[in-house]
PDB file of C-alpha atoms in Angstrom:
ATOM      1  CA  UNK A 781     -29.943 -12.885 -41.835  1.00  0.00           C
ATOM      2  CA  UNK A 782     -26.396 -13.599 -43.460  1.00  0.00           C
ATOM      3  CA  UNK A 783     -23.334 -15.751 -42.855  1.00  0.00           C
ATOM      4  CA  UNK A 784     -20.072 -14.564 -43.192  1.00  0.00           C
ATOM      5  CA  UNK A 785     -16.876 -16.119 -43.807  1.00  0.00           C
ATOM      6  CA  UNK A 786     -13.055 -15.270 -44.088  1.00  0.00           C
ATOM      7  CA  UNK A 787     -10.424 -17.352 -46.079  1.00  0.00           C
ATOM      8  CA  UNK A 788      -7.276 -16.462 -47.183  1.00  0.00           C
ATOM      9  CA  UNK A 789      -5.268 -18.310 -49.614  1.00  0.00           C
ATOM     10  CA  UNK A 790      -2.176 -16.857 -51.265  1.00  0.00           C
ATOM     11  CA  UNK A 791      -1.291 -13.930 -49.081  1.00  0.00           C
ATOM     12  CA  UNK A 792      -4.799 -12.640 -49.705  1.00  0.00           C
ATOM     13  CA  UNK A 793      -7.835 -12.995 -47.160  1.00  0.00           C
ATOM     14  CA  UNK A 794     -11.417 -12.473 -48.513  1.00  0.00           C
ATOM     15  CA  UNK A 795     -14.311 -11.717 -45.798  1.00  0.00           C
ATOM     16  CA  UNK A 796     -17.559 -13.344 -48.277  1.00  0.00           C
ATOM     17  CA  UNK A 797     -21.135 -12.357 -46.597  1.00  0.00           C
ATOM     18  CA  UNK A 798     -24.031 -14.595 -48.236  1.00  0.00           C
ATOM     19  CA  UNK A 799     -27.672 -14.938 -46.942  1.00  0.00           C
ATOM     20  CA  UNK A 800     -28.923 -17.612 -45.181  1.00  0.00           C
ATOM     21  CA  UNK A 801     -31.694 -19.700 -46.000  1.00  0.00           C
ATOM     22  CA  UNK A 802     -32.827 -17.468 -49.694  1.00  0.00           C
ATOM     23  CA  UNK A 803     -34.798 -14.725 -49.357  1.00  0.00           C
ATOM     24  CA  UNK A 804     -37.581 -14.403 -46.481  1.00  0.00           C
ATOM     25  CA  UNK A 805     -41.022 -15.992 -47.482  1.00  0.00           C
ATOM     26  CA  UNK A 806     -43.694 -13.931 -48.790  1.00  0.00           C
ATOM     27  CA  UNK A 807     -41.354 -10.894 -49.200  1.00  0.00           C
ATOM     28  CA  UNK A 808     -39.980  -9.373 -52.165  1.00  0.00           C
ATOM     29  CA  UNK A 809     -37.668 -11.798 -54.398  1.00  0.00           C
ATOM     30  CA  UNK A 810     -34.867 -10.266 -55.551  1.00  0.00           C
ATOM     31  CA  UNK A 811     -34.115  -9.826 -59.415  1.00  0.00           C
ATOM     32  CA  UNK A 812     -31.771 -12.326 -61.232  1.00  0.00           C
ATOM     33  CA  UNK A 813     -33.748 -15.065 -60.693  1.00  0.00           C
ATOM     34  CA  UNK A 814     -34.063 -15.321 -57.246  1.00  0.00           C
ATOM     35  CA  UNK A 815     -29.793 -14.874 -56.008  1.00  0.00           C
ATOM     36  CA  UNK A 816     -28.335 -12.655 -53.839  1.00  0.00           C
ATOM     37  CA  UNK A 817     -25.194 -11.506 -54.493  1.00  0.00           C
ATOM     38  CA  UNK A 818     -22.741 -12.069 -52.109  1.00  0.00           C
ATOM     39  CA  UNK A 819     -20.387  -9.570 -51.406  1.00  0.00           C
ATOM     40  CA  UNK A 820     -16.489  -9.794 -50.678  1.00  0.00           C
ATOM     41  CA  UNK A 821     -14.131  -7.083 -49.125  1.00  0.00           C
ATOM     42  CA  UNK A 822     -10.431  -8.351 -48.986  1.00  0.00           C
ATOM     43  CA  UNK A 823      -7.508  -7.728 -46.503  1.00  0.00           C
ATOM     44  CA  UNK A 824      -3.789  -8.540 -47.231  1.00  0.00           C
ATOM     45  CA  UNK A 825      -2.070 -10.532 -45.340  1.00  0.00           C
ATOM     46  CA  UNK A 826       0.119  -7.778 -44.602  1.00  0.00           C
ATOM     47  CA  UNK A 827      -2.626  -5.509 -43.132  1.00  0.00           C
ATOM     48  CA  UNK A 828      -3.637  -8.248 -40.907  1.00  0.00           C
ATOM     49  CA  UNK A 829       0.065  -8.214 -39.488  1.00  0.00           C
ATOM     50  CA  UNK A 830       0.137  -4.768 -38.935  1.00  0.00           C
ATOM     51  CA  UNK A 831      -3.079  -4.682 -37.618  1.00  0.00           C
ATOM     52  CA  UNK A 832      -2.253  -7.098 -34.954  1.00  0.00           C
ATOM     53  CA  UNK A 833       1.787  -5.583 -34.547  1.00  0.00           C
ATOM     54  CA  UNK A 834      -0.043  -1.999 -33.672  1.00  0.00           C
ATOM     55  CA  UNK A 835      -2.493  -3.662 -31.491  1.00  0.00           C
ATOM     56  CA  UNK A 836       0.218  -5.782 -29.550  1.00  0.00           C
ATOM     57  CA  UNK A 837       2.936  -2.526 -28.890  1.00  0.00           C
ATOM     58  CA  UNK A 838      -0.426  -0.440 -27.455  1.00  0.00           C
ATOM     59  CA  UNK A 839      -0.528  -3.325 -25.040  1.00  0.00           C
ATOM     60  CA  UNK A 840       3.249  -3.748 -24.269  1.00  0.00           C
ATOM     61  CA  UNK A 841       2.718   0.372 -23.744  1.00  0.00           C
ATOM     62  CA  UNK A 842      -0.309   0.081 -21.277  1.00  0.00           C
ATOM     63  CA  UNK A 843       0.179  -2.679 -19.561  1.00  0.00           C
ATOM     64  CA  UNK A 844       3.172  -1.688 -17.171  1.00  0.00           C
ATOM     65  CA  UNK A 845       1.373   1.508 -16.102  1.00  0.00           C
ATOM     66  CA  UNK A 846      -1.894  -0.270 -15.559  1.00  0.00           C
ATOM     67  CA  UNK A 847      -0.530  -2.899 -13.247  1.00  0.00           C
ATOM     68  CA  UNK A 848       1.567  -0.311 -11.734  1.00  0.00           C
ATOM     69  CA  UNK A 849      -1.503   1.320 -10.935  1.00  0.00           C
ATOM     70  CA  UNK A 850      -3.350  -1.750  -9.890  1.00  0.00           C
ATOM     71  CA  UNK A 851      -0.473  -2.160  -7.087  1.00  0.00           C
ATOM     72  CA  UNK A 852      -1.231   1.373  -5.584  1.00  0.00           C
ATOM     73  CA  UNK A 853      -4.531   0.852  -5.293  1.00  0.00           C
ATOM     74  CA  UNK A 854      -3.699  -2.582  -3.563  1.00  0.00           C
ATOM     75  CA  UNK A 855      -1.333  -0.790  -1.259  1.00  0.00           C
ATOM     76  CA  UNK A 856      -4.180   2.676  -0.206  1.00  0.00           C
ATOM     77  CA  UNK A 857      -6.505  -0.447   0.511  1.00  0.00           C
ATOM     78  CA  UNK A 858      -4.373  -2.381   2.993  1.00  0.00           C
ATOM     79  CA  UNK A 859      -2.811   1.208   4.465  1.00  0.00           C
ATOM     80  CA  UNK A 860      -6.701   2.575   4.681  1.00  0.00           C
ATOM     81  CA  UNK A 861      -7.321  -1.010   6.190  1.00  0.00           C
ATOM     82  CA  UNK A 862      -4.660  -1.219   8.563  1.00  0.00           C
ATOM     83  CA  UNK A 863      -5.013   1.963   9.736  1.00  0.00           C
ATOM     84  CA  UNK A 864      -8.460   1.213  10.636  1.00  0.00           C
ATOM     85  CA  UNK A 865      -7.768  -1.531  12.366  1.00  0.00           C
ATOM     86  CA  UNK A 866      -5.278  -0.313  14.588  1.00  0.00           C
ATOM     87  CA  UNK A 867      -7.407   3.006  15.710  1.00  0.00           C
ATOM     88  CA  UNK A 868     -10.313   1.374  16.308  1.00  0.00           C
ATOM     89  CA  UNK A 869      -7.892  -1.233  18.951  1.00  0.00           C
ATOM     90  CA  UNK A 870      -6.900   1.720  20.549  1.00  0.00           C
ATOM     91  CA  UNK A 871     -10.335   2.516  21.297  1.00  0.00           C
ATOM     92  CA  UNK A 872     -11.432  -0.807  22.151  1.00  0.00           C
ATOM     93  CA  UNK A 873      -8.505  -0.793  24.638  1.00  0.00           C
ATOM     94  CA  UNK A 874      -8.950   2.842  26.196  1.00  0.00           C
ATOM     95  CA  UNK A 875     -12.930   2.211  26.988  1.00  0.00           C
ATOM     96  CA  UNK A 876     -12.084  -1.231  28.525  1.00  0.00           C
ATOM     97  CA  UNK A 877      -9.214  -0.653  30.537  1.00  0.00           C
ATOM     98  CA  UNK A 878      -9.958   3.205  31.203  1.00  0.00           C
ATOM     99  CA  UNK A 879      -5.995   3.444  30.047  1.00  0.00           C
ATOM    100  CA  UNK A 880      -4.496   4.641  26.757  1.00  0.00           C
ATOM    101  CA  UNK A 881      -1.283   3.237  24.834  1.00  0.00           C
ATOM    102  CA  UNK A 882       0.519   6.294  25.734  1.00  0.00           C
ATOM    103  CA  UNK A 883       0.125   5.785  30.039  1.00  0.00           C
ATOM    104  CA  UNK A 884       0.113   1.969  29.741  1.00  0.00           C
ATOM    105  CA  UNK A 885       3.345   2.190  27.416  1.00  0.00           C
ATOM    106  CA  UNK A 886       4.683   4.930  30.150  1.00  0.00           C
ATOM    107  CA  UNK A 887       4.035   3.053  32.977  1.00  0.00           C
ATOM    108  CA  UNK A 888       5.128  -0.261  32.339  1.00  0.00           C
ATOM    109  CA  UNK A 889       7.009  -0.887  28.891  1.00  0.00           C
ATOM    110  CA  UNK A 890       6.273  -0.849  25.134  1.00  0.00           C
ATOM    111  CA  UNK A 891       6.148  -4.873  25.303  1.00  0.00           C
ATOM    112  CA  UNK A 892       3.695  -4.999  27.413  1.00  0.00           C
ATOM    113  CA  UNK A 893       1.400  -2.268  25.813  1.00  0.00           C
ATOM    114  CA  UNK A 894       1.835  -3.916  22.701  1.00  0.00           C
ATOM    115  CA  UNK A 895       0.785  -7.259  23.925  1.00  0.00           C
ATOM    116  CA  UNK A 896      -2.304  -5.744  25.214  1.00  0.00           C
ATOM    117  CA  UNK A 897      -2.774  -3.479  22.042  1.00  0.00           C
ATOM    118  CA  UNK A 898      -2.717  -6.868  19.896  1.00  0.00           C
ATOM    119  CA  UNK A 899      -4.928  -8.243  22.518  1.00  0.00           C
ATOM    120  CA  UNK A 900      -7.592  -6.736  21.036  1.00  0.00           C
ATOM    121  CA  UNK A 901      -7.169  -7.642  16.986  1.00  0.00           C
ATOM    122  CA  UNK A 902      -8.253 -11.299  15.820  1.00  0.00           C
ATOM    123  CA  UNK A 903      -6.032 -13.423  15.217  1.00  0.00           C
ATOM    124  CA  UNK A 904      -2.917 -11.749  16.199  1.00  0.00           C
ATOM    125  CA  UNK A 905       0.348 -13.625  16.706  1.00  0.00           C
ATOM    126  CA  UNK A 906       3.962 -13.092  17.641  1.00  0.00           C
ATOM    127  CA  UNK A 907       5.851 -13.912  14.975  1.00  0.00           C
ATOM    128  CA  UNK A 908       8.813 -17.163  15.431  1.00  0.00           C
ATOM    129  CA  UNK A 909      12.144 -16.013  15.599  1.00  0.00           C
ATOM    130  CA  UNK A 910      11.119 -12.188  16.600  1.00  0.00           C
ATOM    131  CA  UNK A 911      11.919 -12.109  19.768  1.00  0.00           C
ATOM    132  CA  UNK A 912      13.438  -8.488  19.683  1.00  0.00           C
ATOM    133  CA  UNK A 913      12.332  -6.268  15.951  1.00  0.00           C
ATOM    134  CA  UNK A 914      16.121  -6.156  15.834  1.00  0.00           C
ATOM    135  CA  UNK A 915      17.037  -9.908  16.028  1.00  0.00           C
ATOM    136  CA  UNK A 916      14.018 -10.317  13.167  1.00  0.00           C
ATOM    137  CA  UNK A 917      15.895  -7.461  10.821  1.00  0.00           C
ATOM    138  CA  UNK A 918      18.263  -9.187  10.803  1.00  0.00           C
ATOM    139  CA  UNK A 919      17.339 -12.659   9.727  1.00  0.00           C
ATOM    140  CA  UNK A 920      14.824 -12.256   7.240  1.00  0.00           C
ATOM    141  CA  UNK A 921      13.238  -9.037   6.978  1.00  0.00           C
ATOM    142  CA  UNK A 922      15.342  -5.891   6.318  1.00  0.00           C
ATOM    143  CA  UNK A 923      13.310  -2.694   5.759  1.00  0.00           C
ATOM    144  CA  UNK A 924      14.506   0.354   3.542  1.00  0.00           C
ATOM    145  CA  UNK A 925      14.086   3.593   2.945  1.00  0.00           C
ATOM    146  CA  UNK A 926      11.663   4.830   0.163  1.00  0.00           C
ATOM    147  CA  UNK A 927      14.352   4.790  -2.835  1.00  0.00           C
ATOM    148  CA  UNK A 928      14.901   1.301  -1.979  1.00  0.00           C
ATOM    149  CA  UNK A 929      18.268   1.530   0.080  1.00  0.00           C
ATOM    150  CA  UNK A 930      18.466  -0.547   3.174  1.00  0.00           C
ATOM    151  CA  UNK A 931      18.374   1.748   6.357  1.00  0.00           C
ATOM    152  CA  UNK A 932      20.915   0.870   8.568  1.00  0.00           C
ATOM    153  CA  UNK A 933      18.724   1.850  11.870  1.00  0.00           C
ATOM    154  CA  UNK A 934      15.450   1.047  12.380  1.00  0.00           C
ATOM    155  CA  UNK A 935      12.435   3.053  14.296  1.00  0.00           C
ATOM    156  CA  UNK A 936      10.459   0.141  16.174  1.00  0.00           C
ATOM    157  CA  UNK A 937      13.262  -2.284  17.607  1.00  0.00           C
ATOM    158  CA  UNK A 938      12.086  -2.452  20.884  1.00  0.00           C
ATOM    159  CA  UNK A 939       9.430  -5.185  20.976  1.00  0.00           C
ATOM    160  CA  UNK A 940       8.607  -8.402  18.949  1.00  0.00           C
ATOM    161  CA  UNK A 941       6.654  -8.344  16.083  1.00  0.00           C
ATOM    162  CA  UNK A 942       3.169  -9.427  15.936  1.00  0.00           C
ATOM    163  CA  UNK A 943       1.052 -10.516  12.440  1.00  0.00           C
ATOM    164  CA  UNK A 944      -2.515 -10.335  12.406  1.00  0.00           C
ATOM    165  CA  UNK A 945      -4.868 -13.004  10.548  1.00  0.00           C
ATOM    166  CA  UNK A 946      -4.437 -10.315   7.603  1.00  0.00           C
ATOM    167  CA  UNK A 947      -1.010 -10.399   7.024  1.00  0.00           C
ATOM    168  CA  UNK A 948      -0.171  -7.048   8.831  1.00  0.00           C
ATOM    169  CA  UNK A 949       2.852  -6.747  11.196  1.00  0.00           C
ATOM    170  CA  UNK A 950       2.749  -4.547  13.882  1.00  0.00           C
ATOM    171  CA  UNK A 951       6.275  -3.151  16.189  1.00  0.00           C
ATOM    172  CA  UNK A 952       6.706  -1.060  18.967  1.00  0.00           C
ATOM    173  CA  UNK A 953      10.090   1.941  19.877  1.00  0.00           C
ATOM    174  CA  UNK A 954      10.739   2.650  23.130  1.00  0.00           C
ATOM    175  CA  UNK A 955       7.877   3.786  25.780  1.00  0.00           C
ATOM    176  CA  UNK A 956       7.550   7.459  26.655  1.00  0.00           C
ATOM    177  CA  UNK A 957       9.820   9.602  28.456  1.00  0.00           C
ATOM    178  CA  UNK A 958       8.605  12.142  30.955  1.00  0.00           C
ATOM    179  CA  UNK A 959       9.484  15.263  28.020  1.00  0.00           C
ATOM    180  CA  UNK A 960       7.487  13.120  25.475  1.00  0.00           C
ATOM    181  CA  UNK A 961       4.491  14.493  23.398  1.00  0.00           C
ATOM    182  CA  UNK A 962       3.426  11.531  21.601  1.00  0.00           C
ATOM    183  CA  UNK A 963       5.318   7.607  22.284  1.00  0.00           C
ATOM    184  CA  UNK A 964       5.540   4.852  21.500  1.00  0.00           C
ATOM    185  CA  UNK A 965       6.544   5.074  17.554  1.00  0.00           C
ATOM    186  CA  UNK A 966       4.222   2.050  16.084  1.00  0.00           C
ATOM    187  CA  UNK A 967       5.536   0.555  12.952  1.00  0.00           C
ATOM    188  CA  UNK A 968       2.892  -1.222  10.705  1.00  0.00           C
ATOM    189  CA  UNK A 969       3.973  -3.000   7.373  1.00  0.00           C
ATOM    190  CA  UNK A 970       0.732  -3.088   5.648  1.00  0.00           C
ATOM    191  CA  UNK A 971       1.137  -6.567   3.274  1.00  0.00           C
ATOM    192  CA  UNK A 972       3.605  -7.827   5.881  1.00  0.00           C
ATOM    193  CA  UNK A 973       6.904  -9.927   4.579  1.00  0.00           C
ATOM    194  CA  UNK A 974       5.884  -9.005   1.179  1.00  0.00           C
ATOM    195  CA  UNK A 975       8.123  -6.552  -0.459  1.00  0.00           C
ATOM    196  CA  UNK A 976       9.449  -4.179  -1.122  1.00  0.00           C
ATOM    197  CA  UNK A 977       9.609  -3.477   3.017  1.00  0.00           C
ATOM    198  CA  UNK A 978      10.291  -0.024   2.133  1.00  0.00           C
ATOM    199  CA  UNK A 979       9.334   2.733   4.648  1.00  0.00           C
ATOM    200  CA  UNK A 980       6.508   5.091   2.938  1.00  0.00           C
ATOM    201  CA  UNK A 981       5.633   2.167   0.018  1.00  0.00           C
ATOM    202  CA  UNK A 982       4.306  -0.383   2.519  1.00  0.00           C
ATOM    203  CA  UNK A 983       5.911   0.158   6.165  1.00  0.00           C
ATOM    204  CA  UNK A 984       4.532   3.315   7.986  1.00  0.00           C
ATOM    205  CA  UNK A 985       5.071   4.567  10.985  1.00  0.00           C
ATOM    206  CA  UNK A 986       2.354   6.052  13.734  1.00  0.00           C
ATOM    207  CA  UNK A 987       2.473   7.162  17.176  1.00  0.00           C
ATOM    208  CA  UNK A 988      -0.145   7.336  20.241  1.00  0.00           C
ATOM    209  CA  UNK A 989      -0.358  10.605  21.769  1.00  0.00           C
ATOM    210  CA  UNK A 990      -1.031  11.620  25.330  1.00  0.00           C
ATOM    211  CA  UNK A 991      -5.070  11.295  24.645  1.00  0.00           C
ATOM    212  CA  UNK A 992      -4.727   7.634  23.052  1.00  0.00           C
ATOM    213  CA  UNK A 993      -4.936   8.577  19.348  1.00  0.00           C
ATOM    214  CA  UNK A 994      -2.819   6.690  16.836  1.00  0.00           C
ATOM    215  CA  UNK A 995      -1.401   9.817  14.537  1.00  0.00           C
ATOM    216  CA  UNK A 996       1.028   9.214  11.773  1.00  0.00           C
ATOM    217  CA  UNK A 997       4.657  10.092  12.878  1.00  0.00           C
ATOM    218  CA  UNK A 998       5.552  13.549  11.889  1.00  0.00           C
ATOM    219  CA  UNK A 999       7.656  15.122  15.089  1.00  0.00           C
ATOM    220  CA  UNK A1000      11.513  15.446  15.576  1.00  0.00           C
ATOM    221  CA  UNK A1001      12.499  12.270  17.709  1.00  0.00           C
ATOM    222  CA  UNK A1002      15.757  13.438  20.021  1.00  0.00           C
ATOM    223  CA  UNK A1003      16.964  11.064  23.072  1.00  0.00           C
ATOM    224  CA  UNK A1004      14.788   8.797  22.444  1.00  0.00           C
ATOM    225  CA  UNK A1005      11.632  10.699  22.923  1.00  0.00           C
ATOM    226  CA  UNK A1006       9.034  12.651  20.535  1.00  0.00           C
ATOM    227  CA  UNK A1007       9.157  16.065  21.729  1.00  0.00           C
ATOM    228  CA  UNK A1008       7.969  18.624  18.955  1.00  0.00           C
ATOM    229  CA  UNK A1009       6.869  18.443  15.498  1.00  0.00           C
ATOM    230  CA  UNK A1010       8.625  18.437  12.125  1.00  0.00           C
ATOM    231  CA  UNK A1011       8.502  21.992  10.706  1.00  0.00           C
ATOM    232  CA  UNK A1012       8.363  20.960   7.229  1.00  0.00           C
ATOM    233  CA  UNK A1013       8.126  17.185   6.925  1.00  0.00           C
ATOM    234  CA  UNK A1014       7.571  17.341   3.019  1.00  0.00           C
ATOM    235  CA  UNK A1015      11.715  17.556   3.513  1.00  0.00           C
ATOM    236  CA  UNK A1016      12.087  14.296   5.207  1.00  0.00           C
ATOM    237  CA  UNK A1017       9.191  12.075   2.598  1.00  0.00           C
ATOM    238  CA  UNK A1018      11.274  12.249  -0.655  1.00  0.00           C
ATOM    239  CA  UNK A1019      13.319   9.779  -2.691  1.00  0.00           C
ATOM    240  CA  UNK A1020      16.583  11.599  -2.186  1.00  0.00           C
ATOM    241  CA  UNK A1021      18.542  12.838   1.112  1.00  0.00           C
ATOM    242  CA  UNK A1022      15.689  10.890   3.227  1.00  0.00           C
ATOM    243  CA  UNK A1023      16.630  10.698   6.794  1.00  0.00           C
ATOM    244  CA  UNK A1024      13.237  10.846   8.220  1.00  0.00           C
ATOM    245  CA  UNK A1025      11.001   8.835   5.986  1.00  0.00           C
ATOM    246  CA  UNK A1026       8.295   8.119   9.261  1.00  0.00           C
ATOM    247  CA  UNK A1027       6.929  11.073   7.791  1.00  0.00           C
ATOM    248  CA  UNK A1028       5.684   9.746   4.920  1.00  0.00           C
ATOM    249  CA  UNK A1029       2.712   8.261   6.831  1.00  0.00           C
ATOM    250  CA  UNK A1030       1.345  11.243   7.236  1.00  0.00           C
ATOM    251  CA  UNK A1031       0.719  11.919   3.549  1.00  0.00           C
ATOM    252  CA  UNK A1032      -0.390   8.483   2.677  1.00  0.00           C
ATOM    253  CA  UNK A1033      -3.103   8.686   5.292  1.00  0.00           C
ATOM    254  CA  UNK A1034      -4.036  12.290   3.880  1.00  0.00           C
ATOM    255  CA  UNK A1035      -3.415  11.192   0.273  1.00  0.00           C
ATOM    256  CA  UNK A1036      -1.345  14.223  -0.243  1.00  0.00           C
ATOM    257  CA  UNK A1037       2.175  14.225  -2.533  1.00  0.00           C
ATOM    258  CA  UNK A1038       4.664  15.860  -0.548  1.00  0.00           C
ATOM    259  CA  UNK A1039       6.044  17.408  -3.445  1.00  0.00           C
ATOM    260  CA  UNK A1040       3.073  18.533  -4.813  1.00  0.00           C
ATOM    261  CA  UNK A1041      -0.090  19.256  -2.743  1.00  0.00           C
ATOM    262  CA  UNK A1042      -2.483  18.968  -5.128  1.00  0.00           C
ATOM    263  CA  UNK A1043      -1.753  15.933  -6.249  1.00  0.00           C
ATOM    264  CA  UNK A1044      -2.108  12.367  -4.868  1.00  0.00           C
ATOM    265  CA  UNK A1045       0.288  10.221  -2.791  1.00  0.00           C
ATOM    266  CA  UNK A1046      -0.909   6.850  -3.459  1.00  0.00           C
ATOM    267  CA  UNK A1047      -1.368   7.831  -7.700  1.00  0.00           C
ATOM    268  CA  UNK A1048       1.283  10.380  -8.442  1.00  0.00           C
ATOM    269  CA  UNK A1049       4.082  10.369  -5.492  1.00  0.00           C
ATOM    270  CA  UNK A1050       4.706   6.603  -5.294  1.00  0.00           C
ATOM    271  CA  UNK A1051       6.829   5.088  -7.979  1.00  0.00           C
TER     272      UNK A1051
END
């Protein structure tokens, strides 16, 4: 067994290894009268700098994209978990009351079939001071679109907005129309007044078709009313010329990049 120690004294730093305690008993002695030699291996100064310099700029490289990365992951939990939790309300609420979203929204208002929907998560609350989605956008809480621009109009305006005992706020659009595949629209921010509020990052929008499932939101919305779907909604999810970004939901539950099909949403898509 040896001891080692490091000293530096002049610029120079010596690393000096010496045995402890002699040599073992009953073992071989070494020659020279019993003394180990102990050895010493020196380092500069100036190689200790560097050393620690290249060390230091790997970090400032890495750590960005690793907390970057860290986010995402954050964000696919809280979607995965939101999504979840909404679906299996929907279910809940359908074997109970032997009615969906989709004929309770149609035949009495989205207000109303949201206050039921939230009926059935723990903990949900209507938020103070939302007394229309509208009147809350523009207080505190002003979504926009996935490069980051404010969007001017905004998809679930017709209802308060309700936070669960998770953080996640939940909207309702208008209730169906008599043309309408799929209605209401529900908007769900997944990490709630956190930012960055953007549609696609961590607001999404879904939407209850005739049977009761909550879908994500891929269909051309005209007069108020969801009446066919997009053609190609990779066109509307994108960080330029966005005027449909409800779309995005769609790849973010499928964990597909619209730009790139093999690839992820969540990993390579968001930036």
């Amino acid at each position: 067994t040896h001891s080692a120690t490091l000293s530096c004294s002049t610029g120079t730093c010596f690393l000096q290894i010496s045995p402890l305690g002699g040599a073992r008993a009953g073992g071989p002695r070494p020659r020279g009268g019993g003394r180990v030699k102990a050895s010493s291996q020196g380092f500069t100064l100036a190689e200790v700098l560097i050393t620690l310099g290249v060390i230091g700029a790997v970090a400032a490289l890495t750590m960005p994209s690793l907390i970057a990365n860290y986010r995402k992951e954050v964000l696919r939990a809280q979607f995965k978990k939101a999504y979840s939790e909404i679906s299996q309300a929907a279910l809940l609420l359908q074997t109970k009351e032997e009615i969906n979203i989709f004929e309770y929204a149609k035949s009495y208002d989205s207000q109303r079939a949201l206050d039921i929907l939230m009926s059935q998560l723990q903990g949900a609350v209507v938020l103070e001071g939302s007394s229309t989605y509208s009147n809350f956008t523009r207080t505190f809480y002003h979504p926009k679109l996935l490069n980051k621009i404010d969007k001017a109009g905004q998809y679930c305006d017709k209802t308060n907005v309700y936070r669960t005992s998770n953080g996640i706020f939940y909207s309702m659009d208008d209730r169906p129309k008599d043309e309408s595949i799929a209605d209401p629209k529900l908007c769900i921010d997944i990490n709630g007044i956190s930012g960055p509020n953007a549609y696609g990052y961590d607001l999404f929008v879904f939407v209850f078709t005739k049977e009761g499932k909550v879908v994500p939101f891929k269909y051309k919305w005209t007069v108020y009313q969801t009446v066919e779907e997009l053609e190609n909604p990779a066109e509307q999810c994108s960080y330029s010329g966005i005027s449909n970004p409800a779309s995005c939901s769609y790849y973010a539950l499928a964990d597909i990049s619209p730009q790139d099909a093999s690839k992820s949403y969540w990993k390579d898509f968001l930036k």
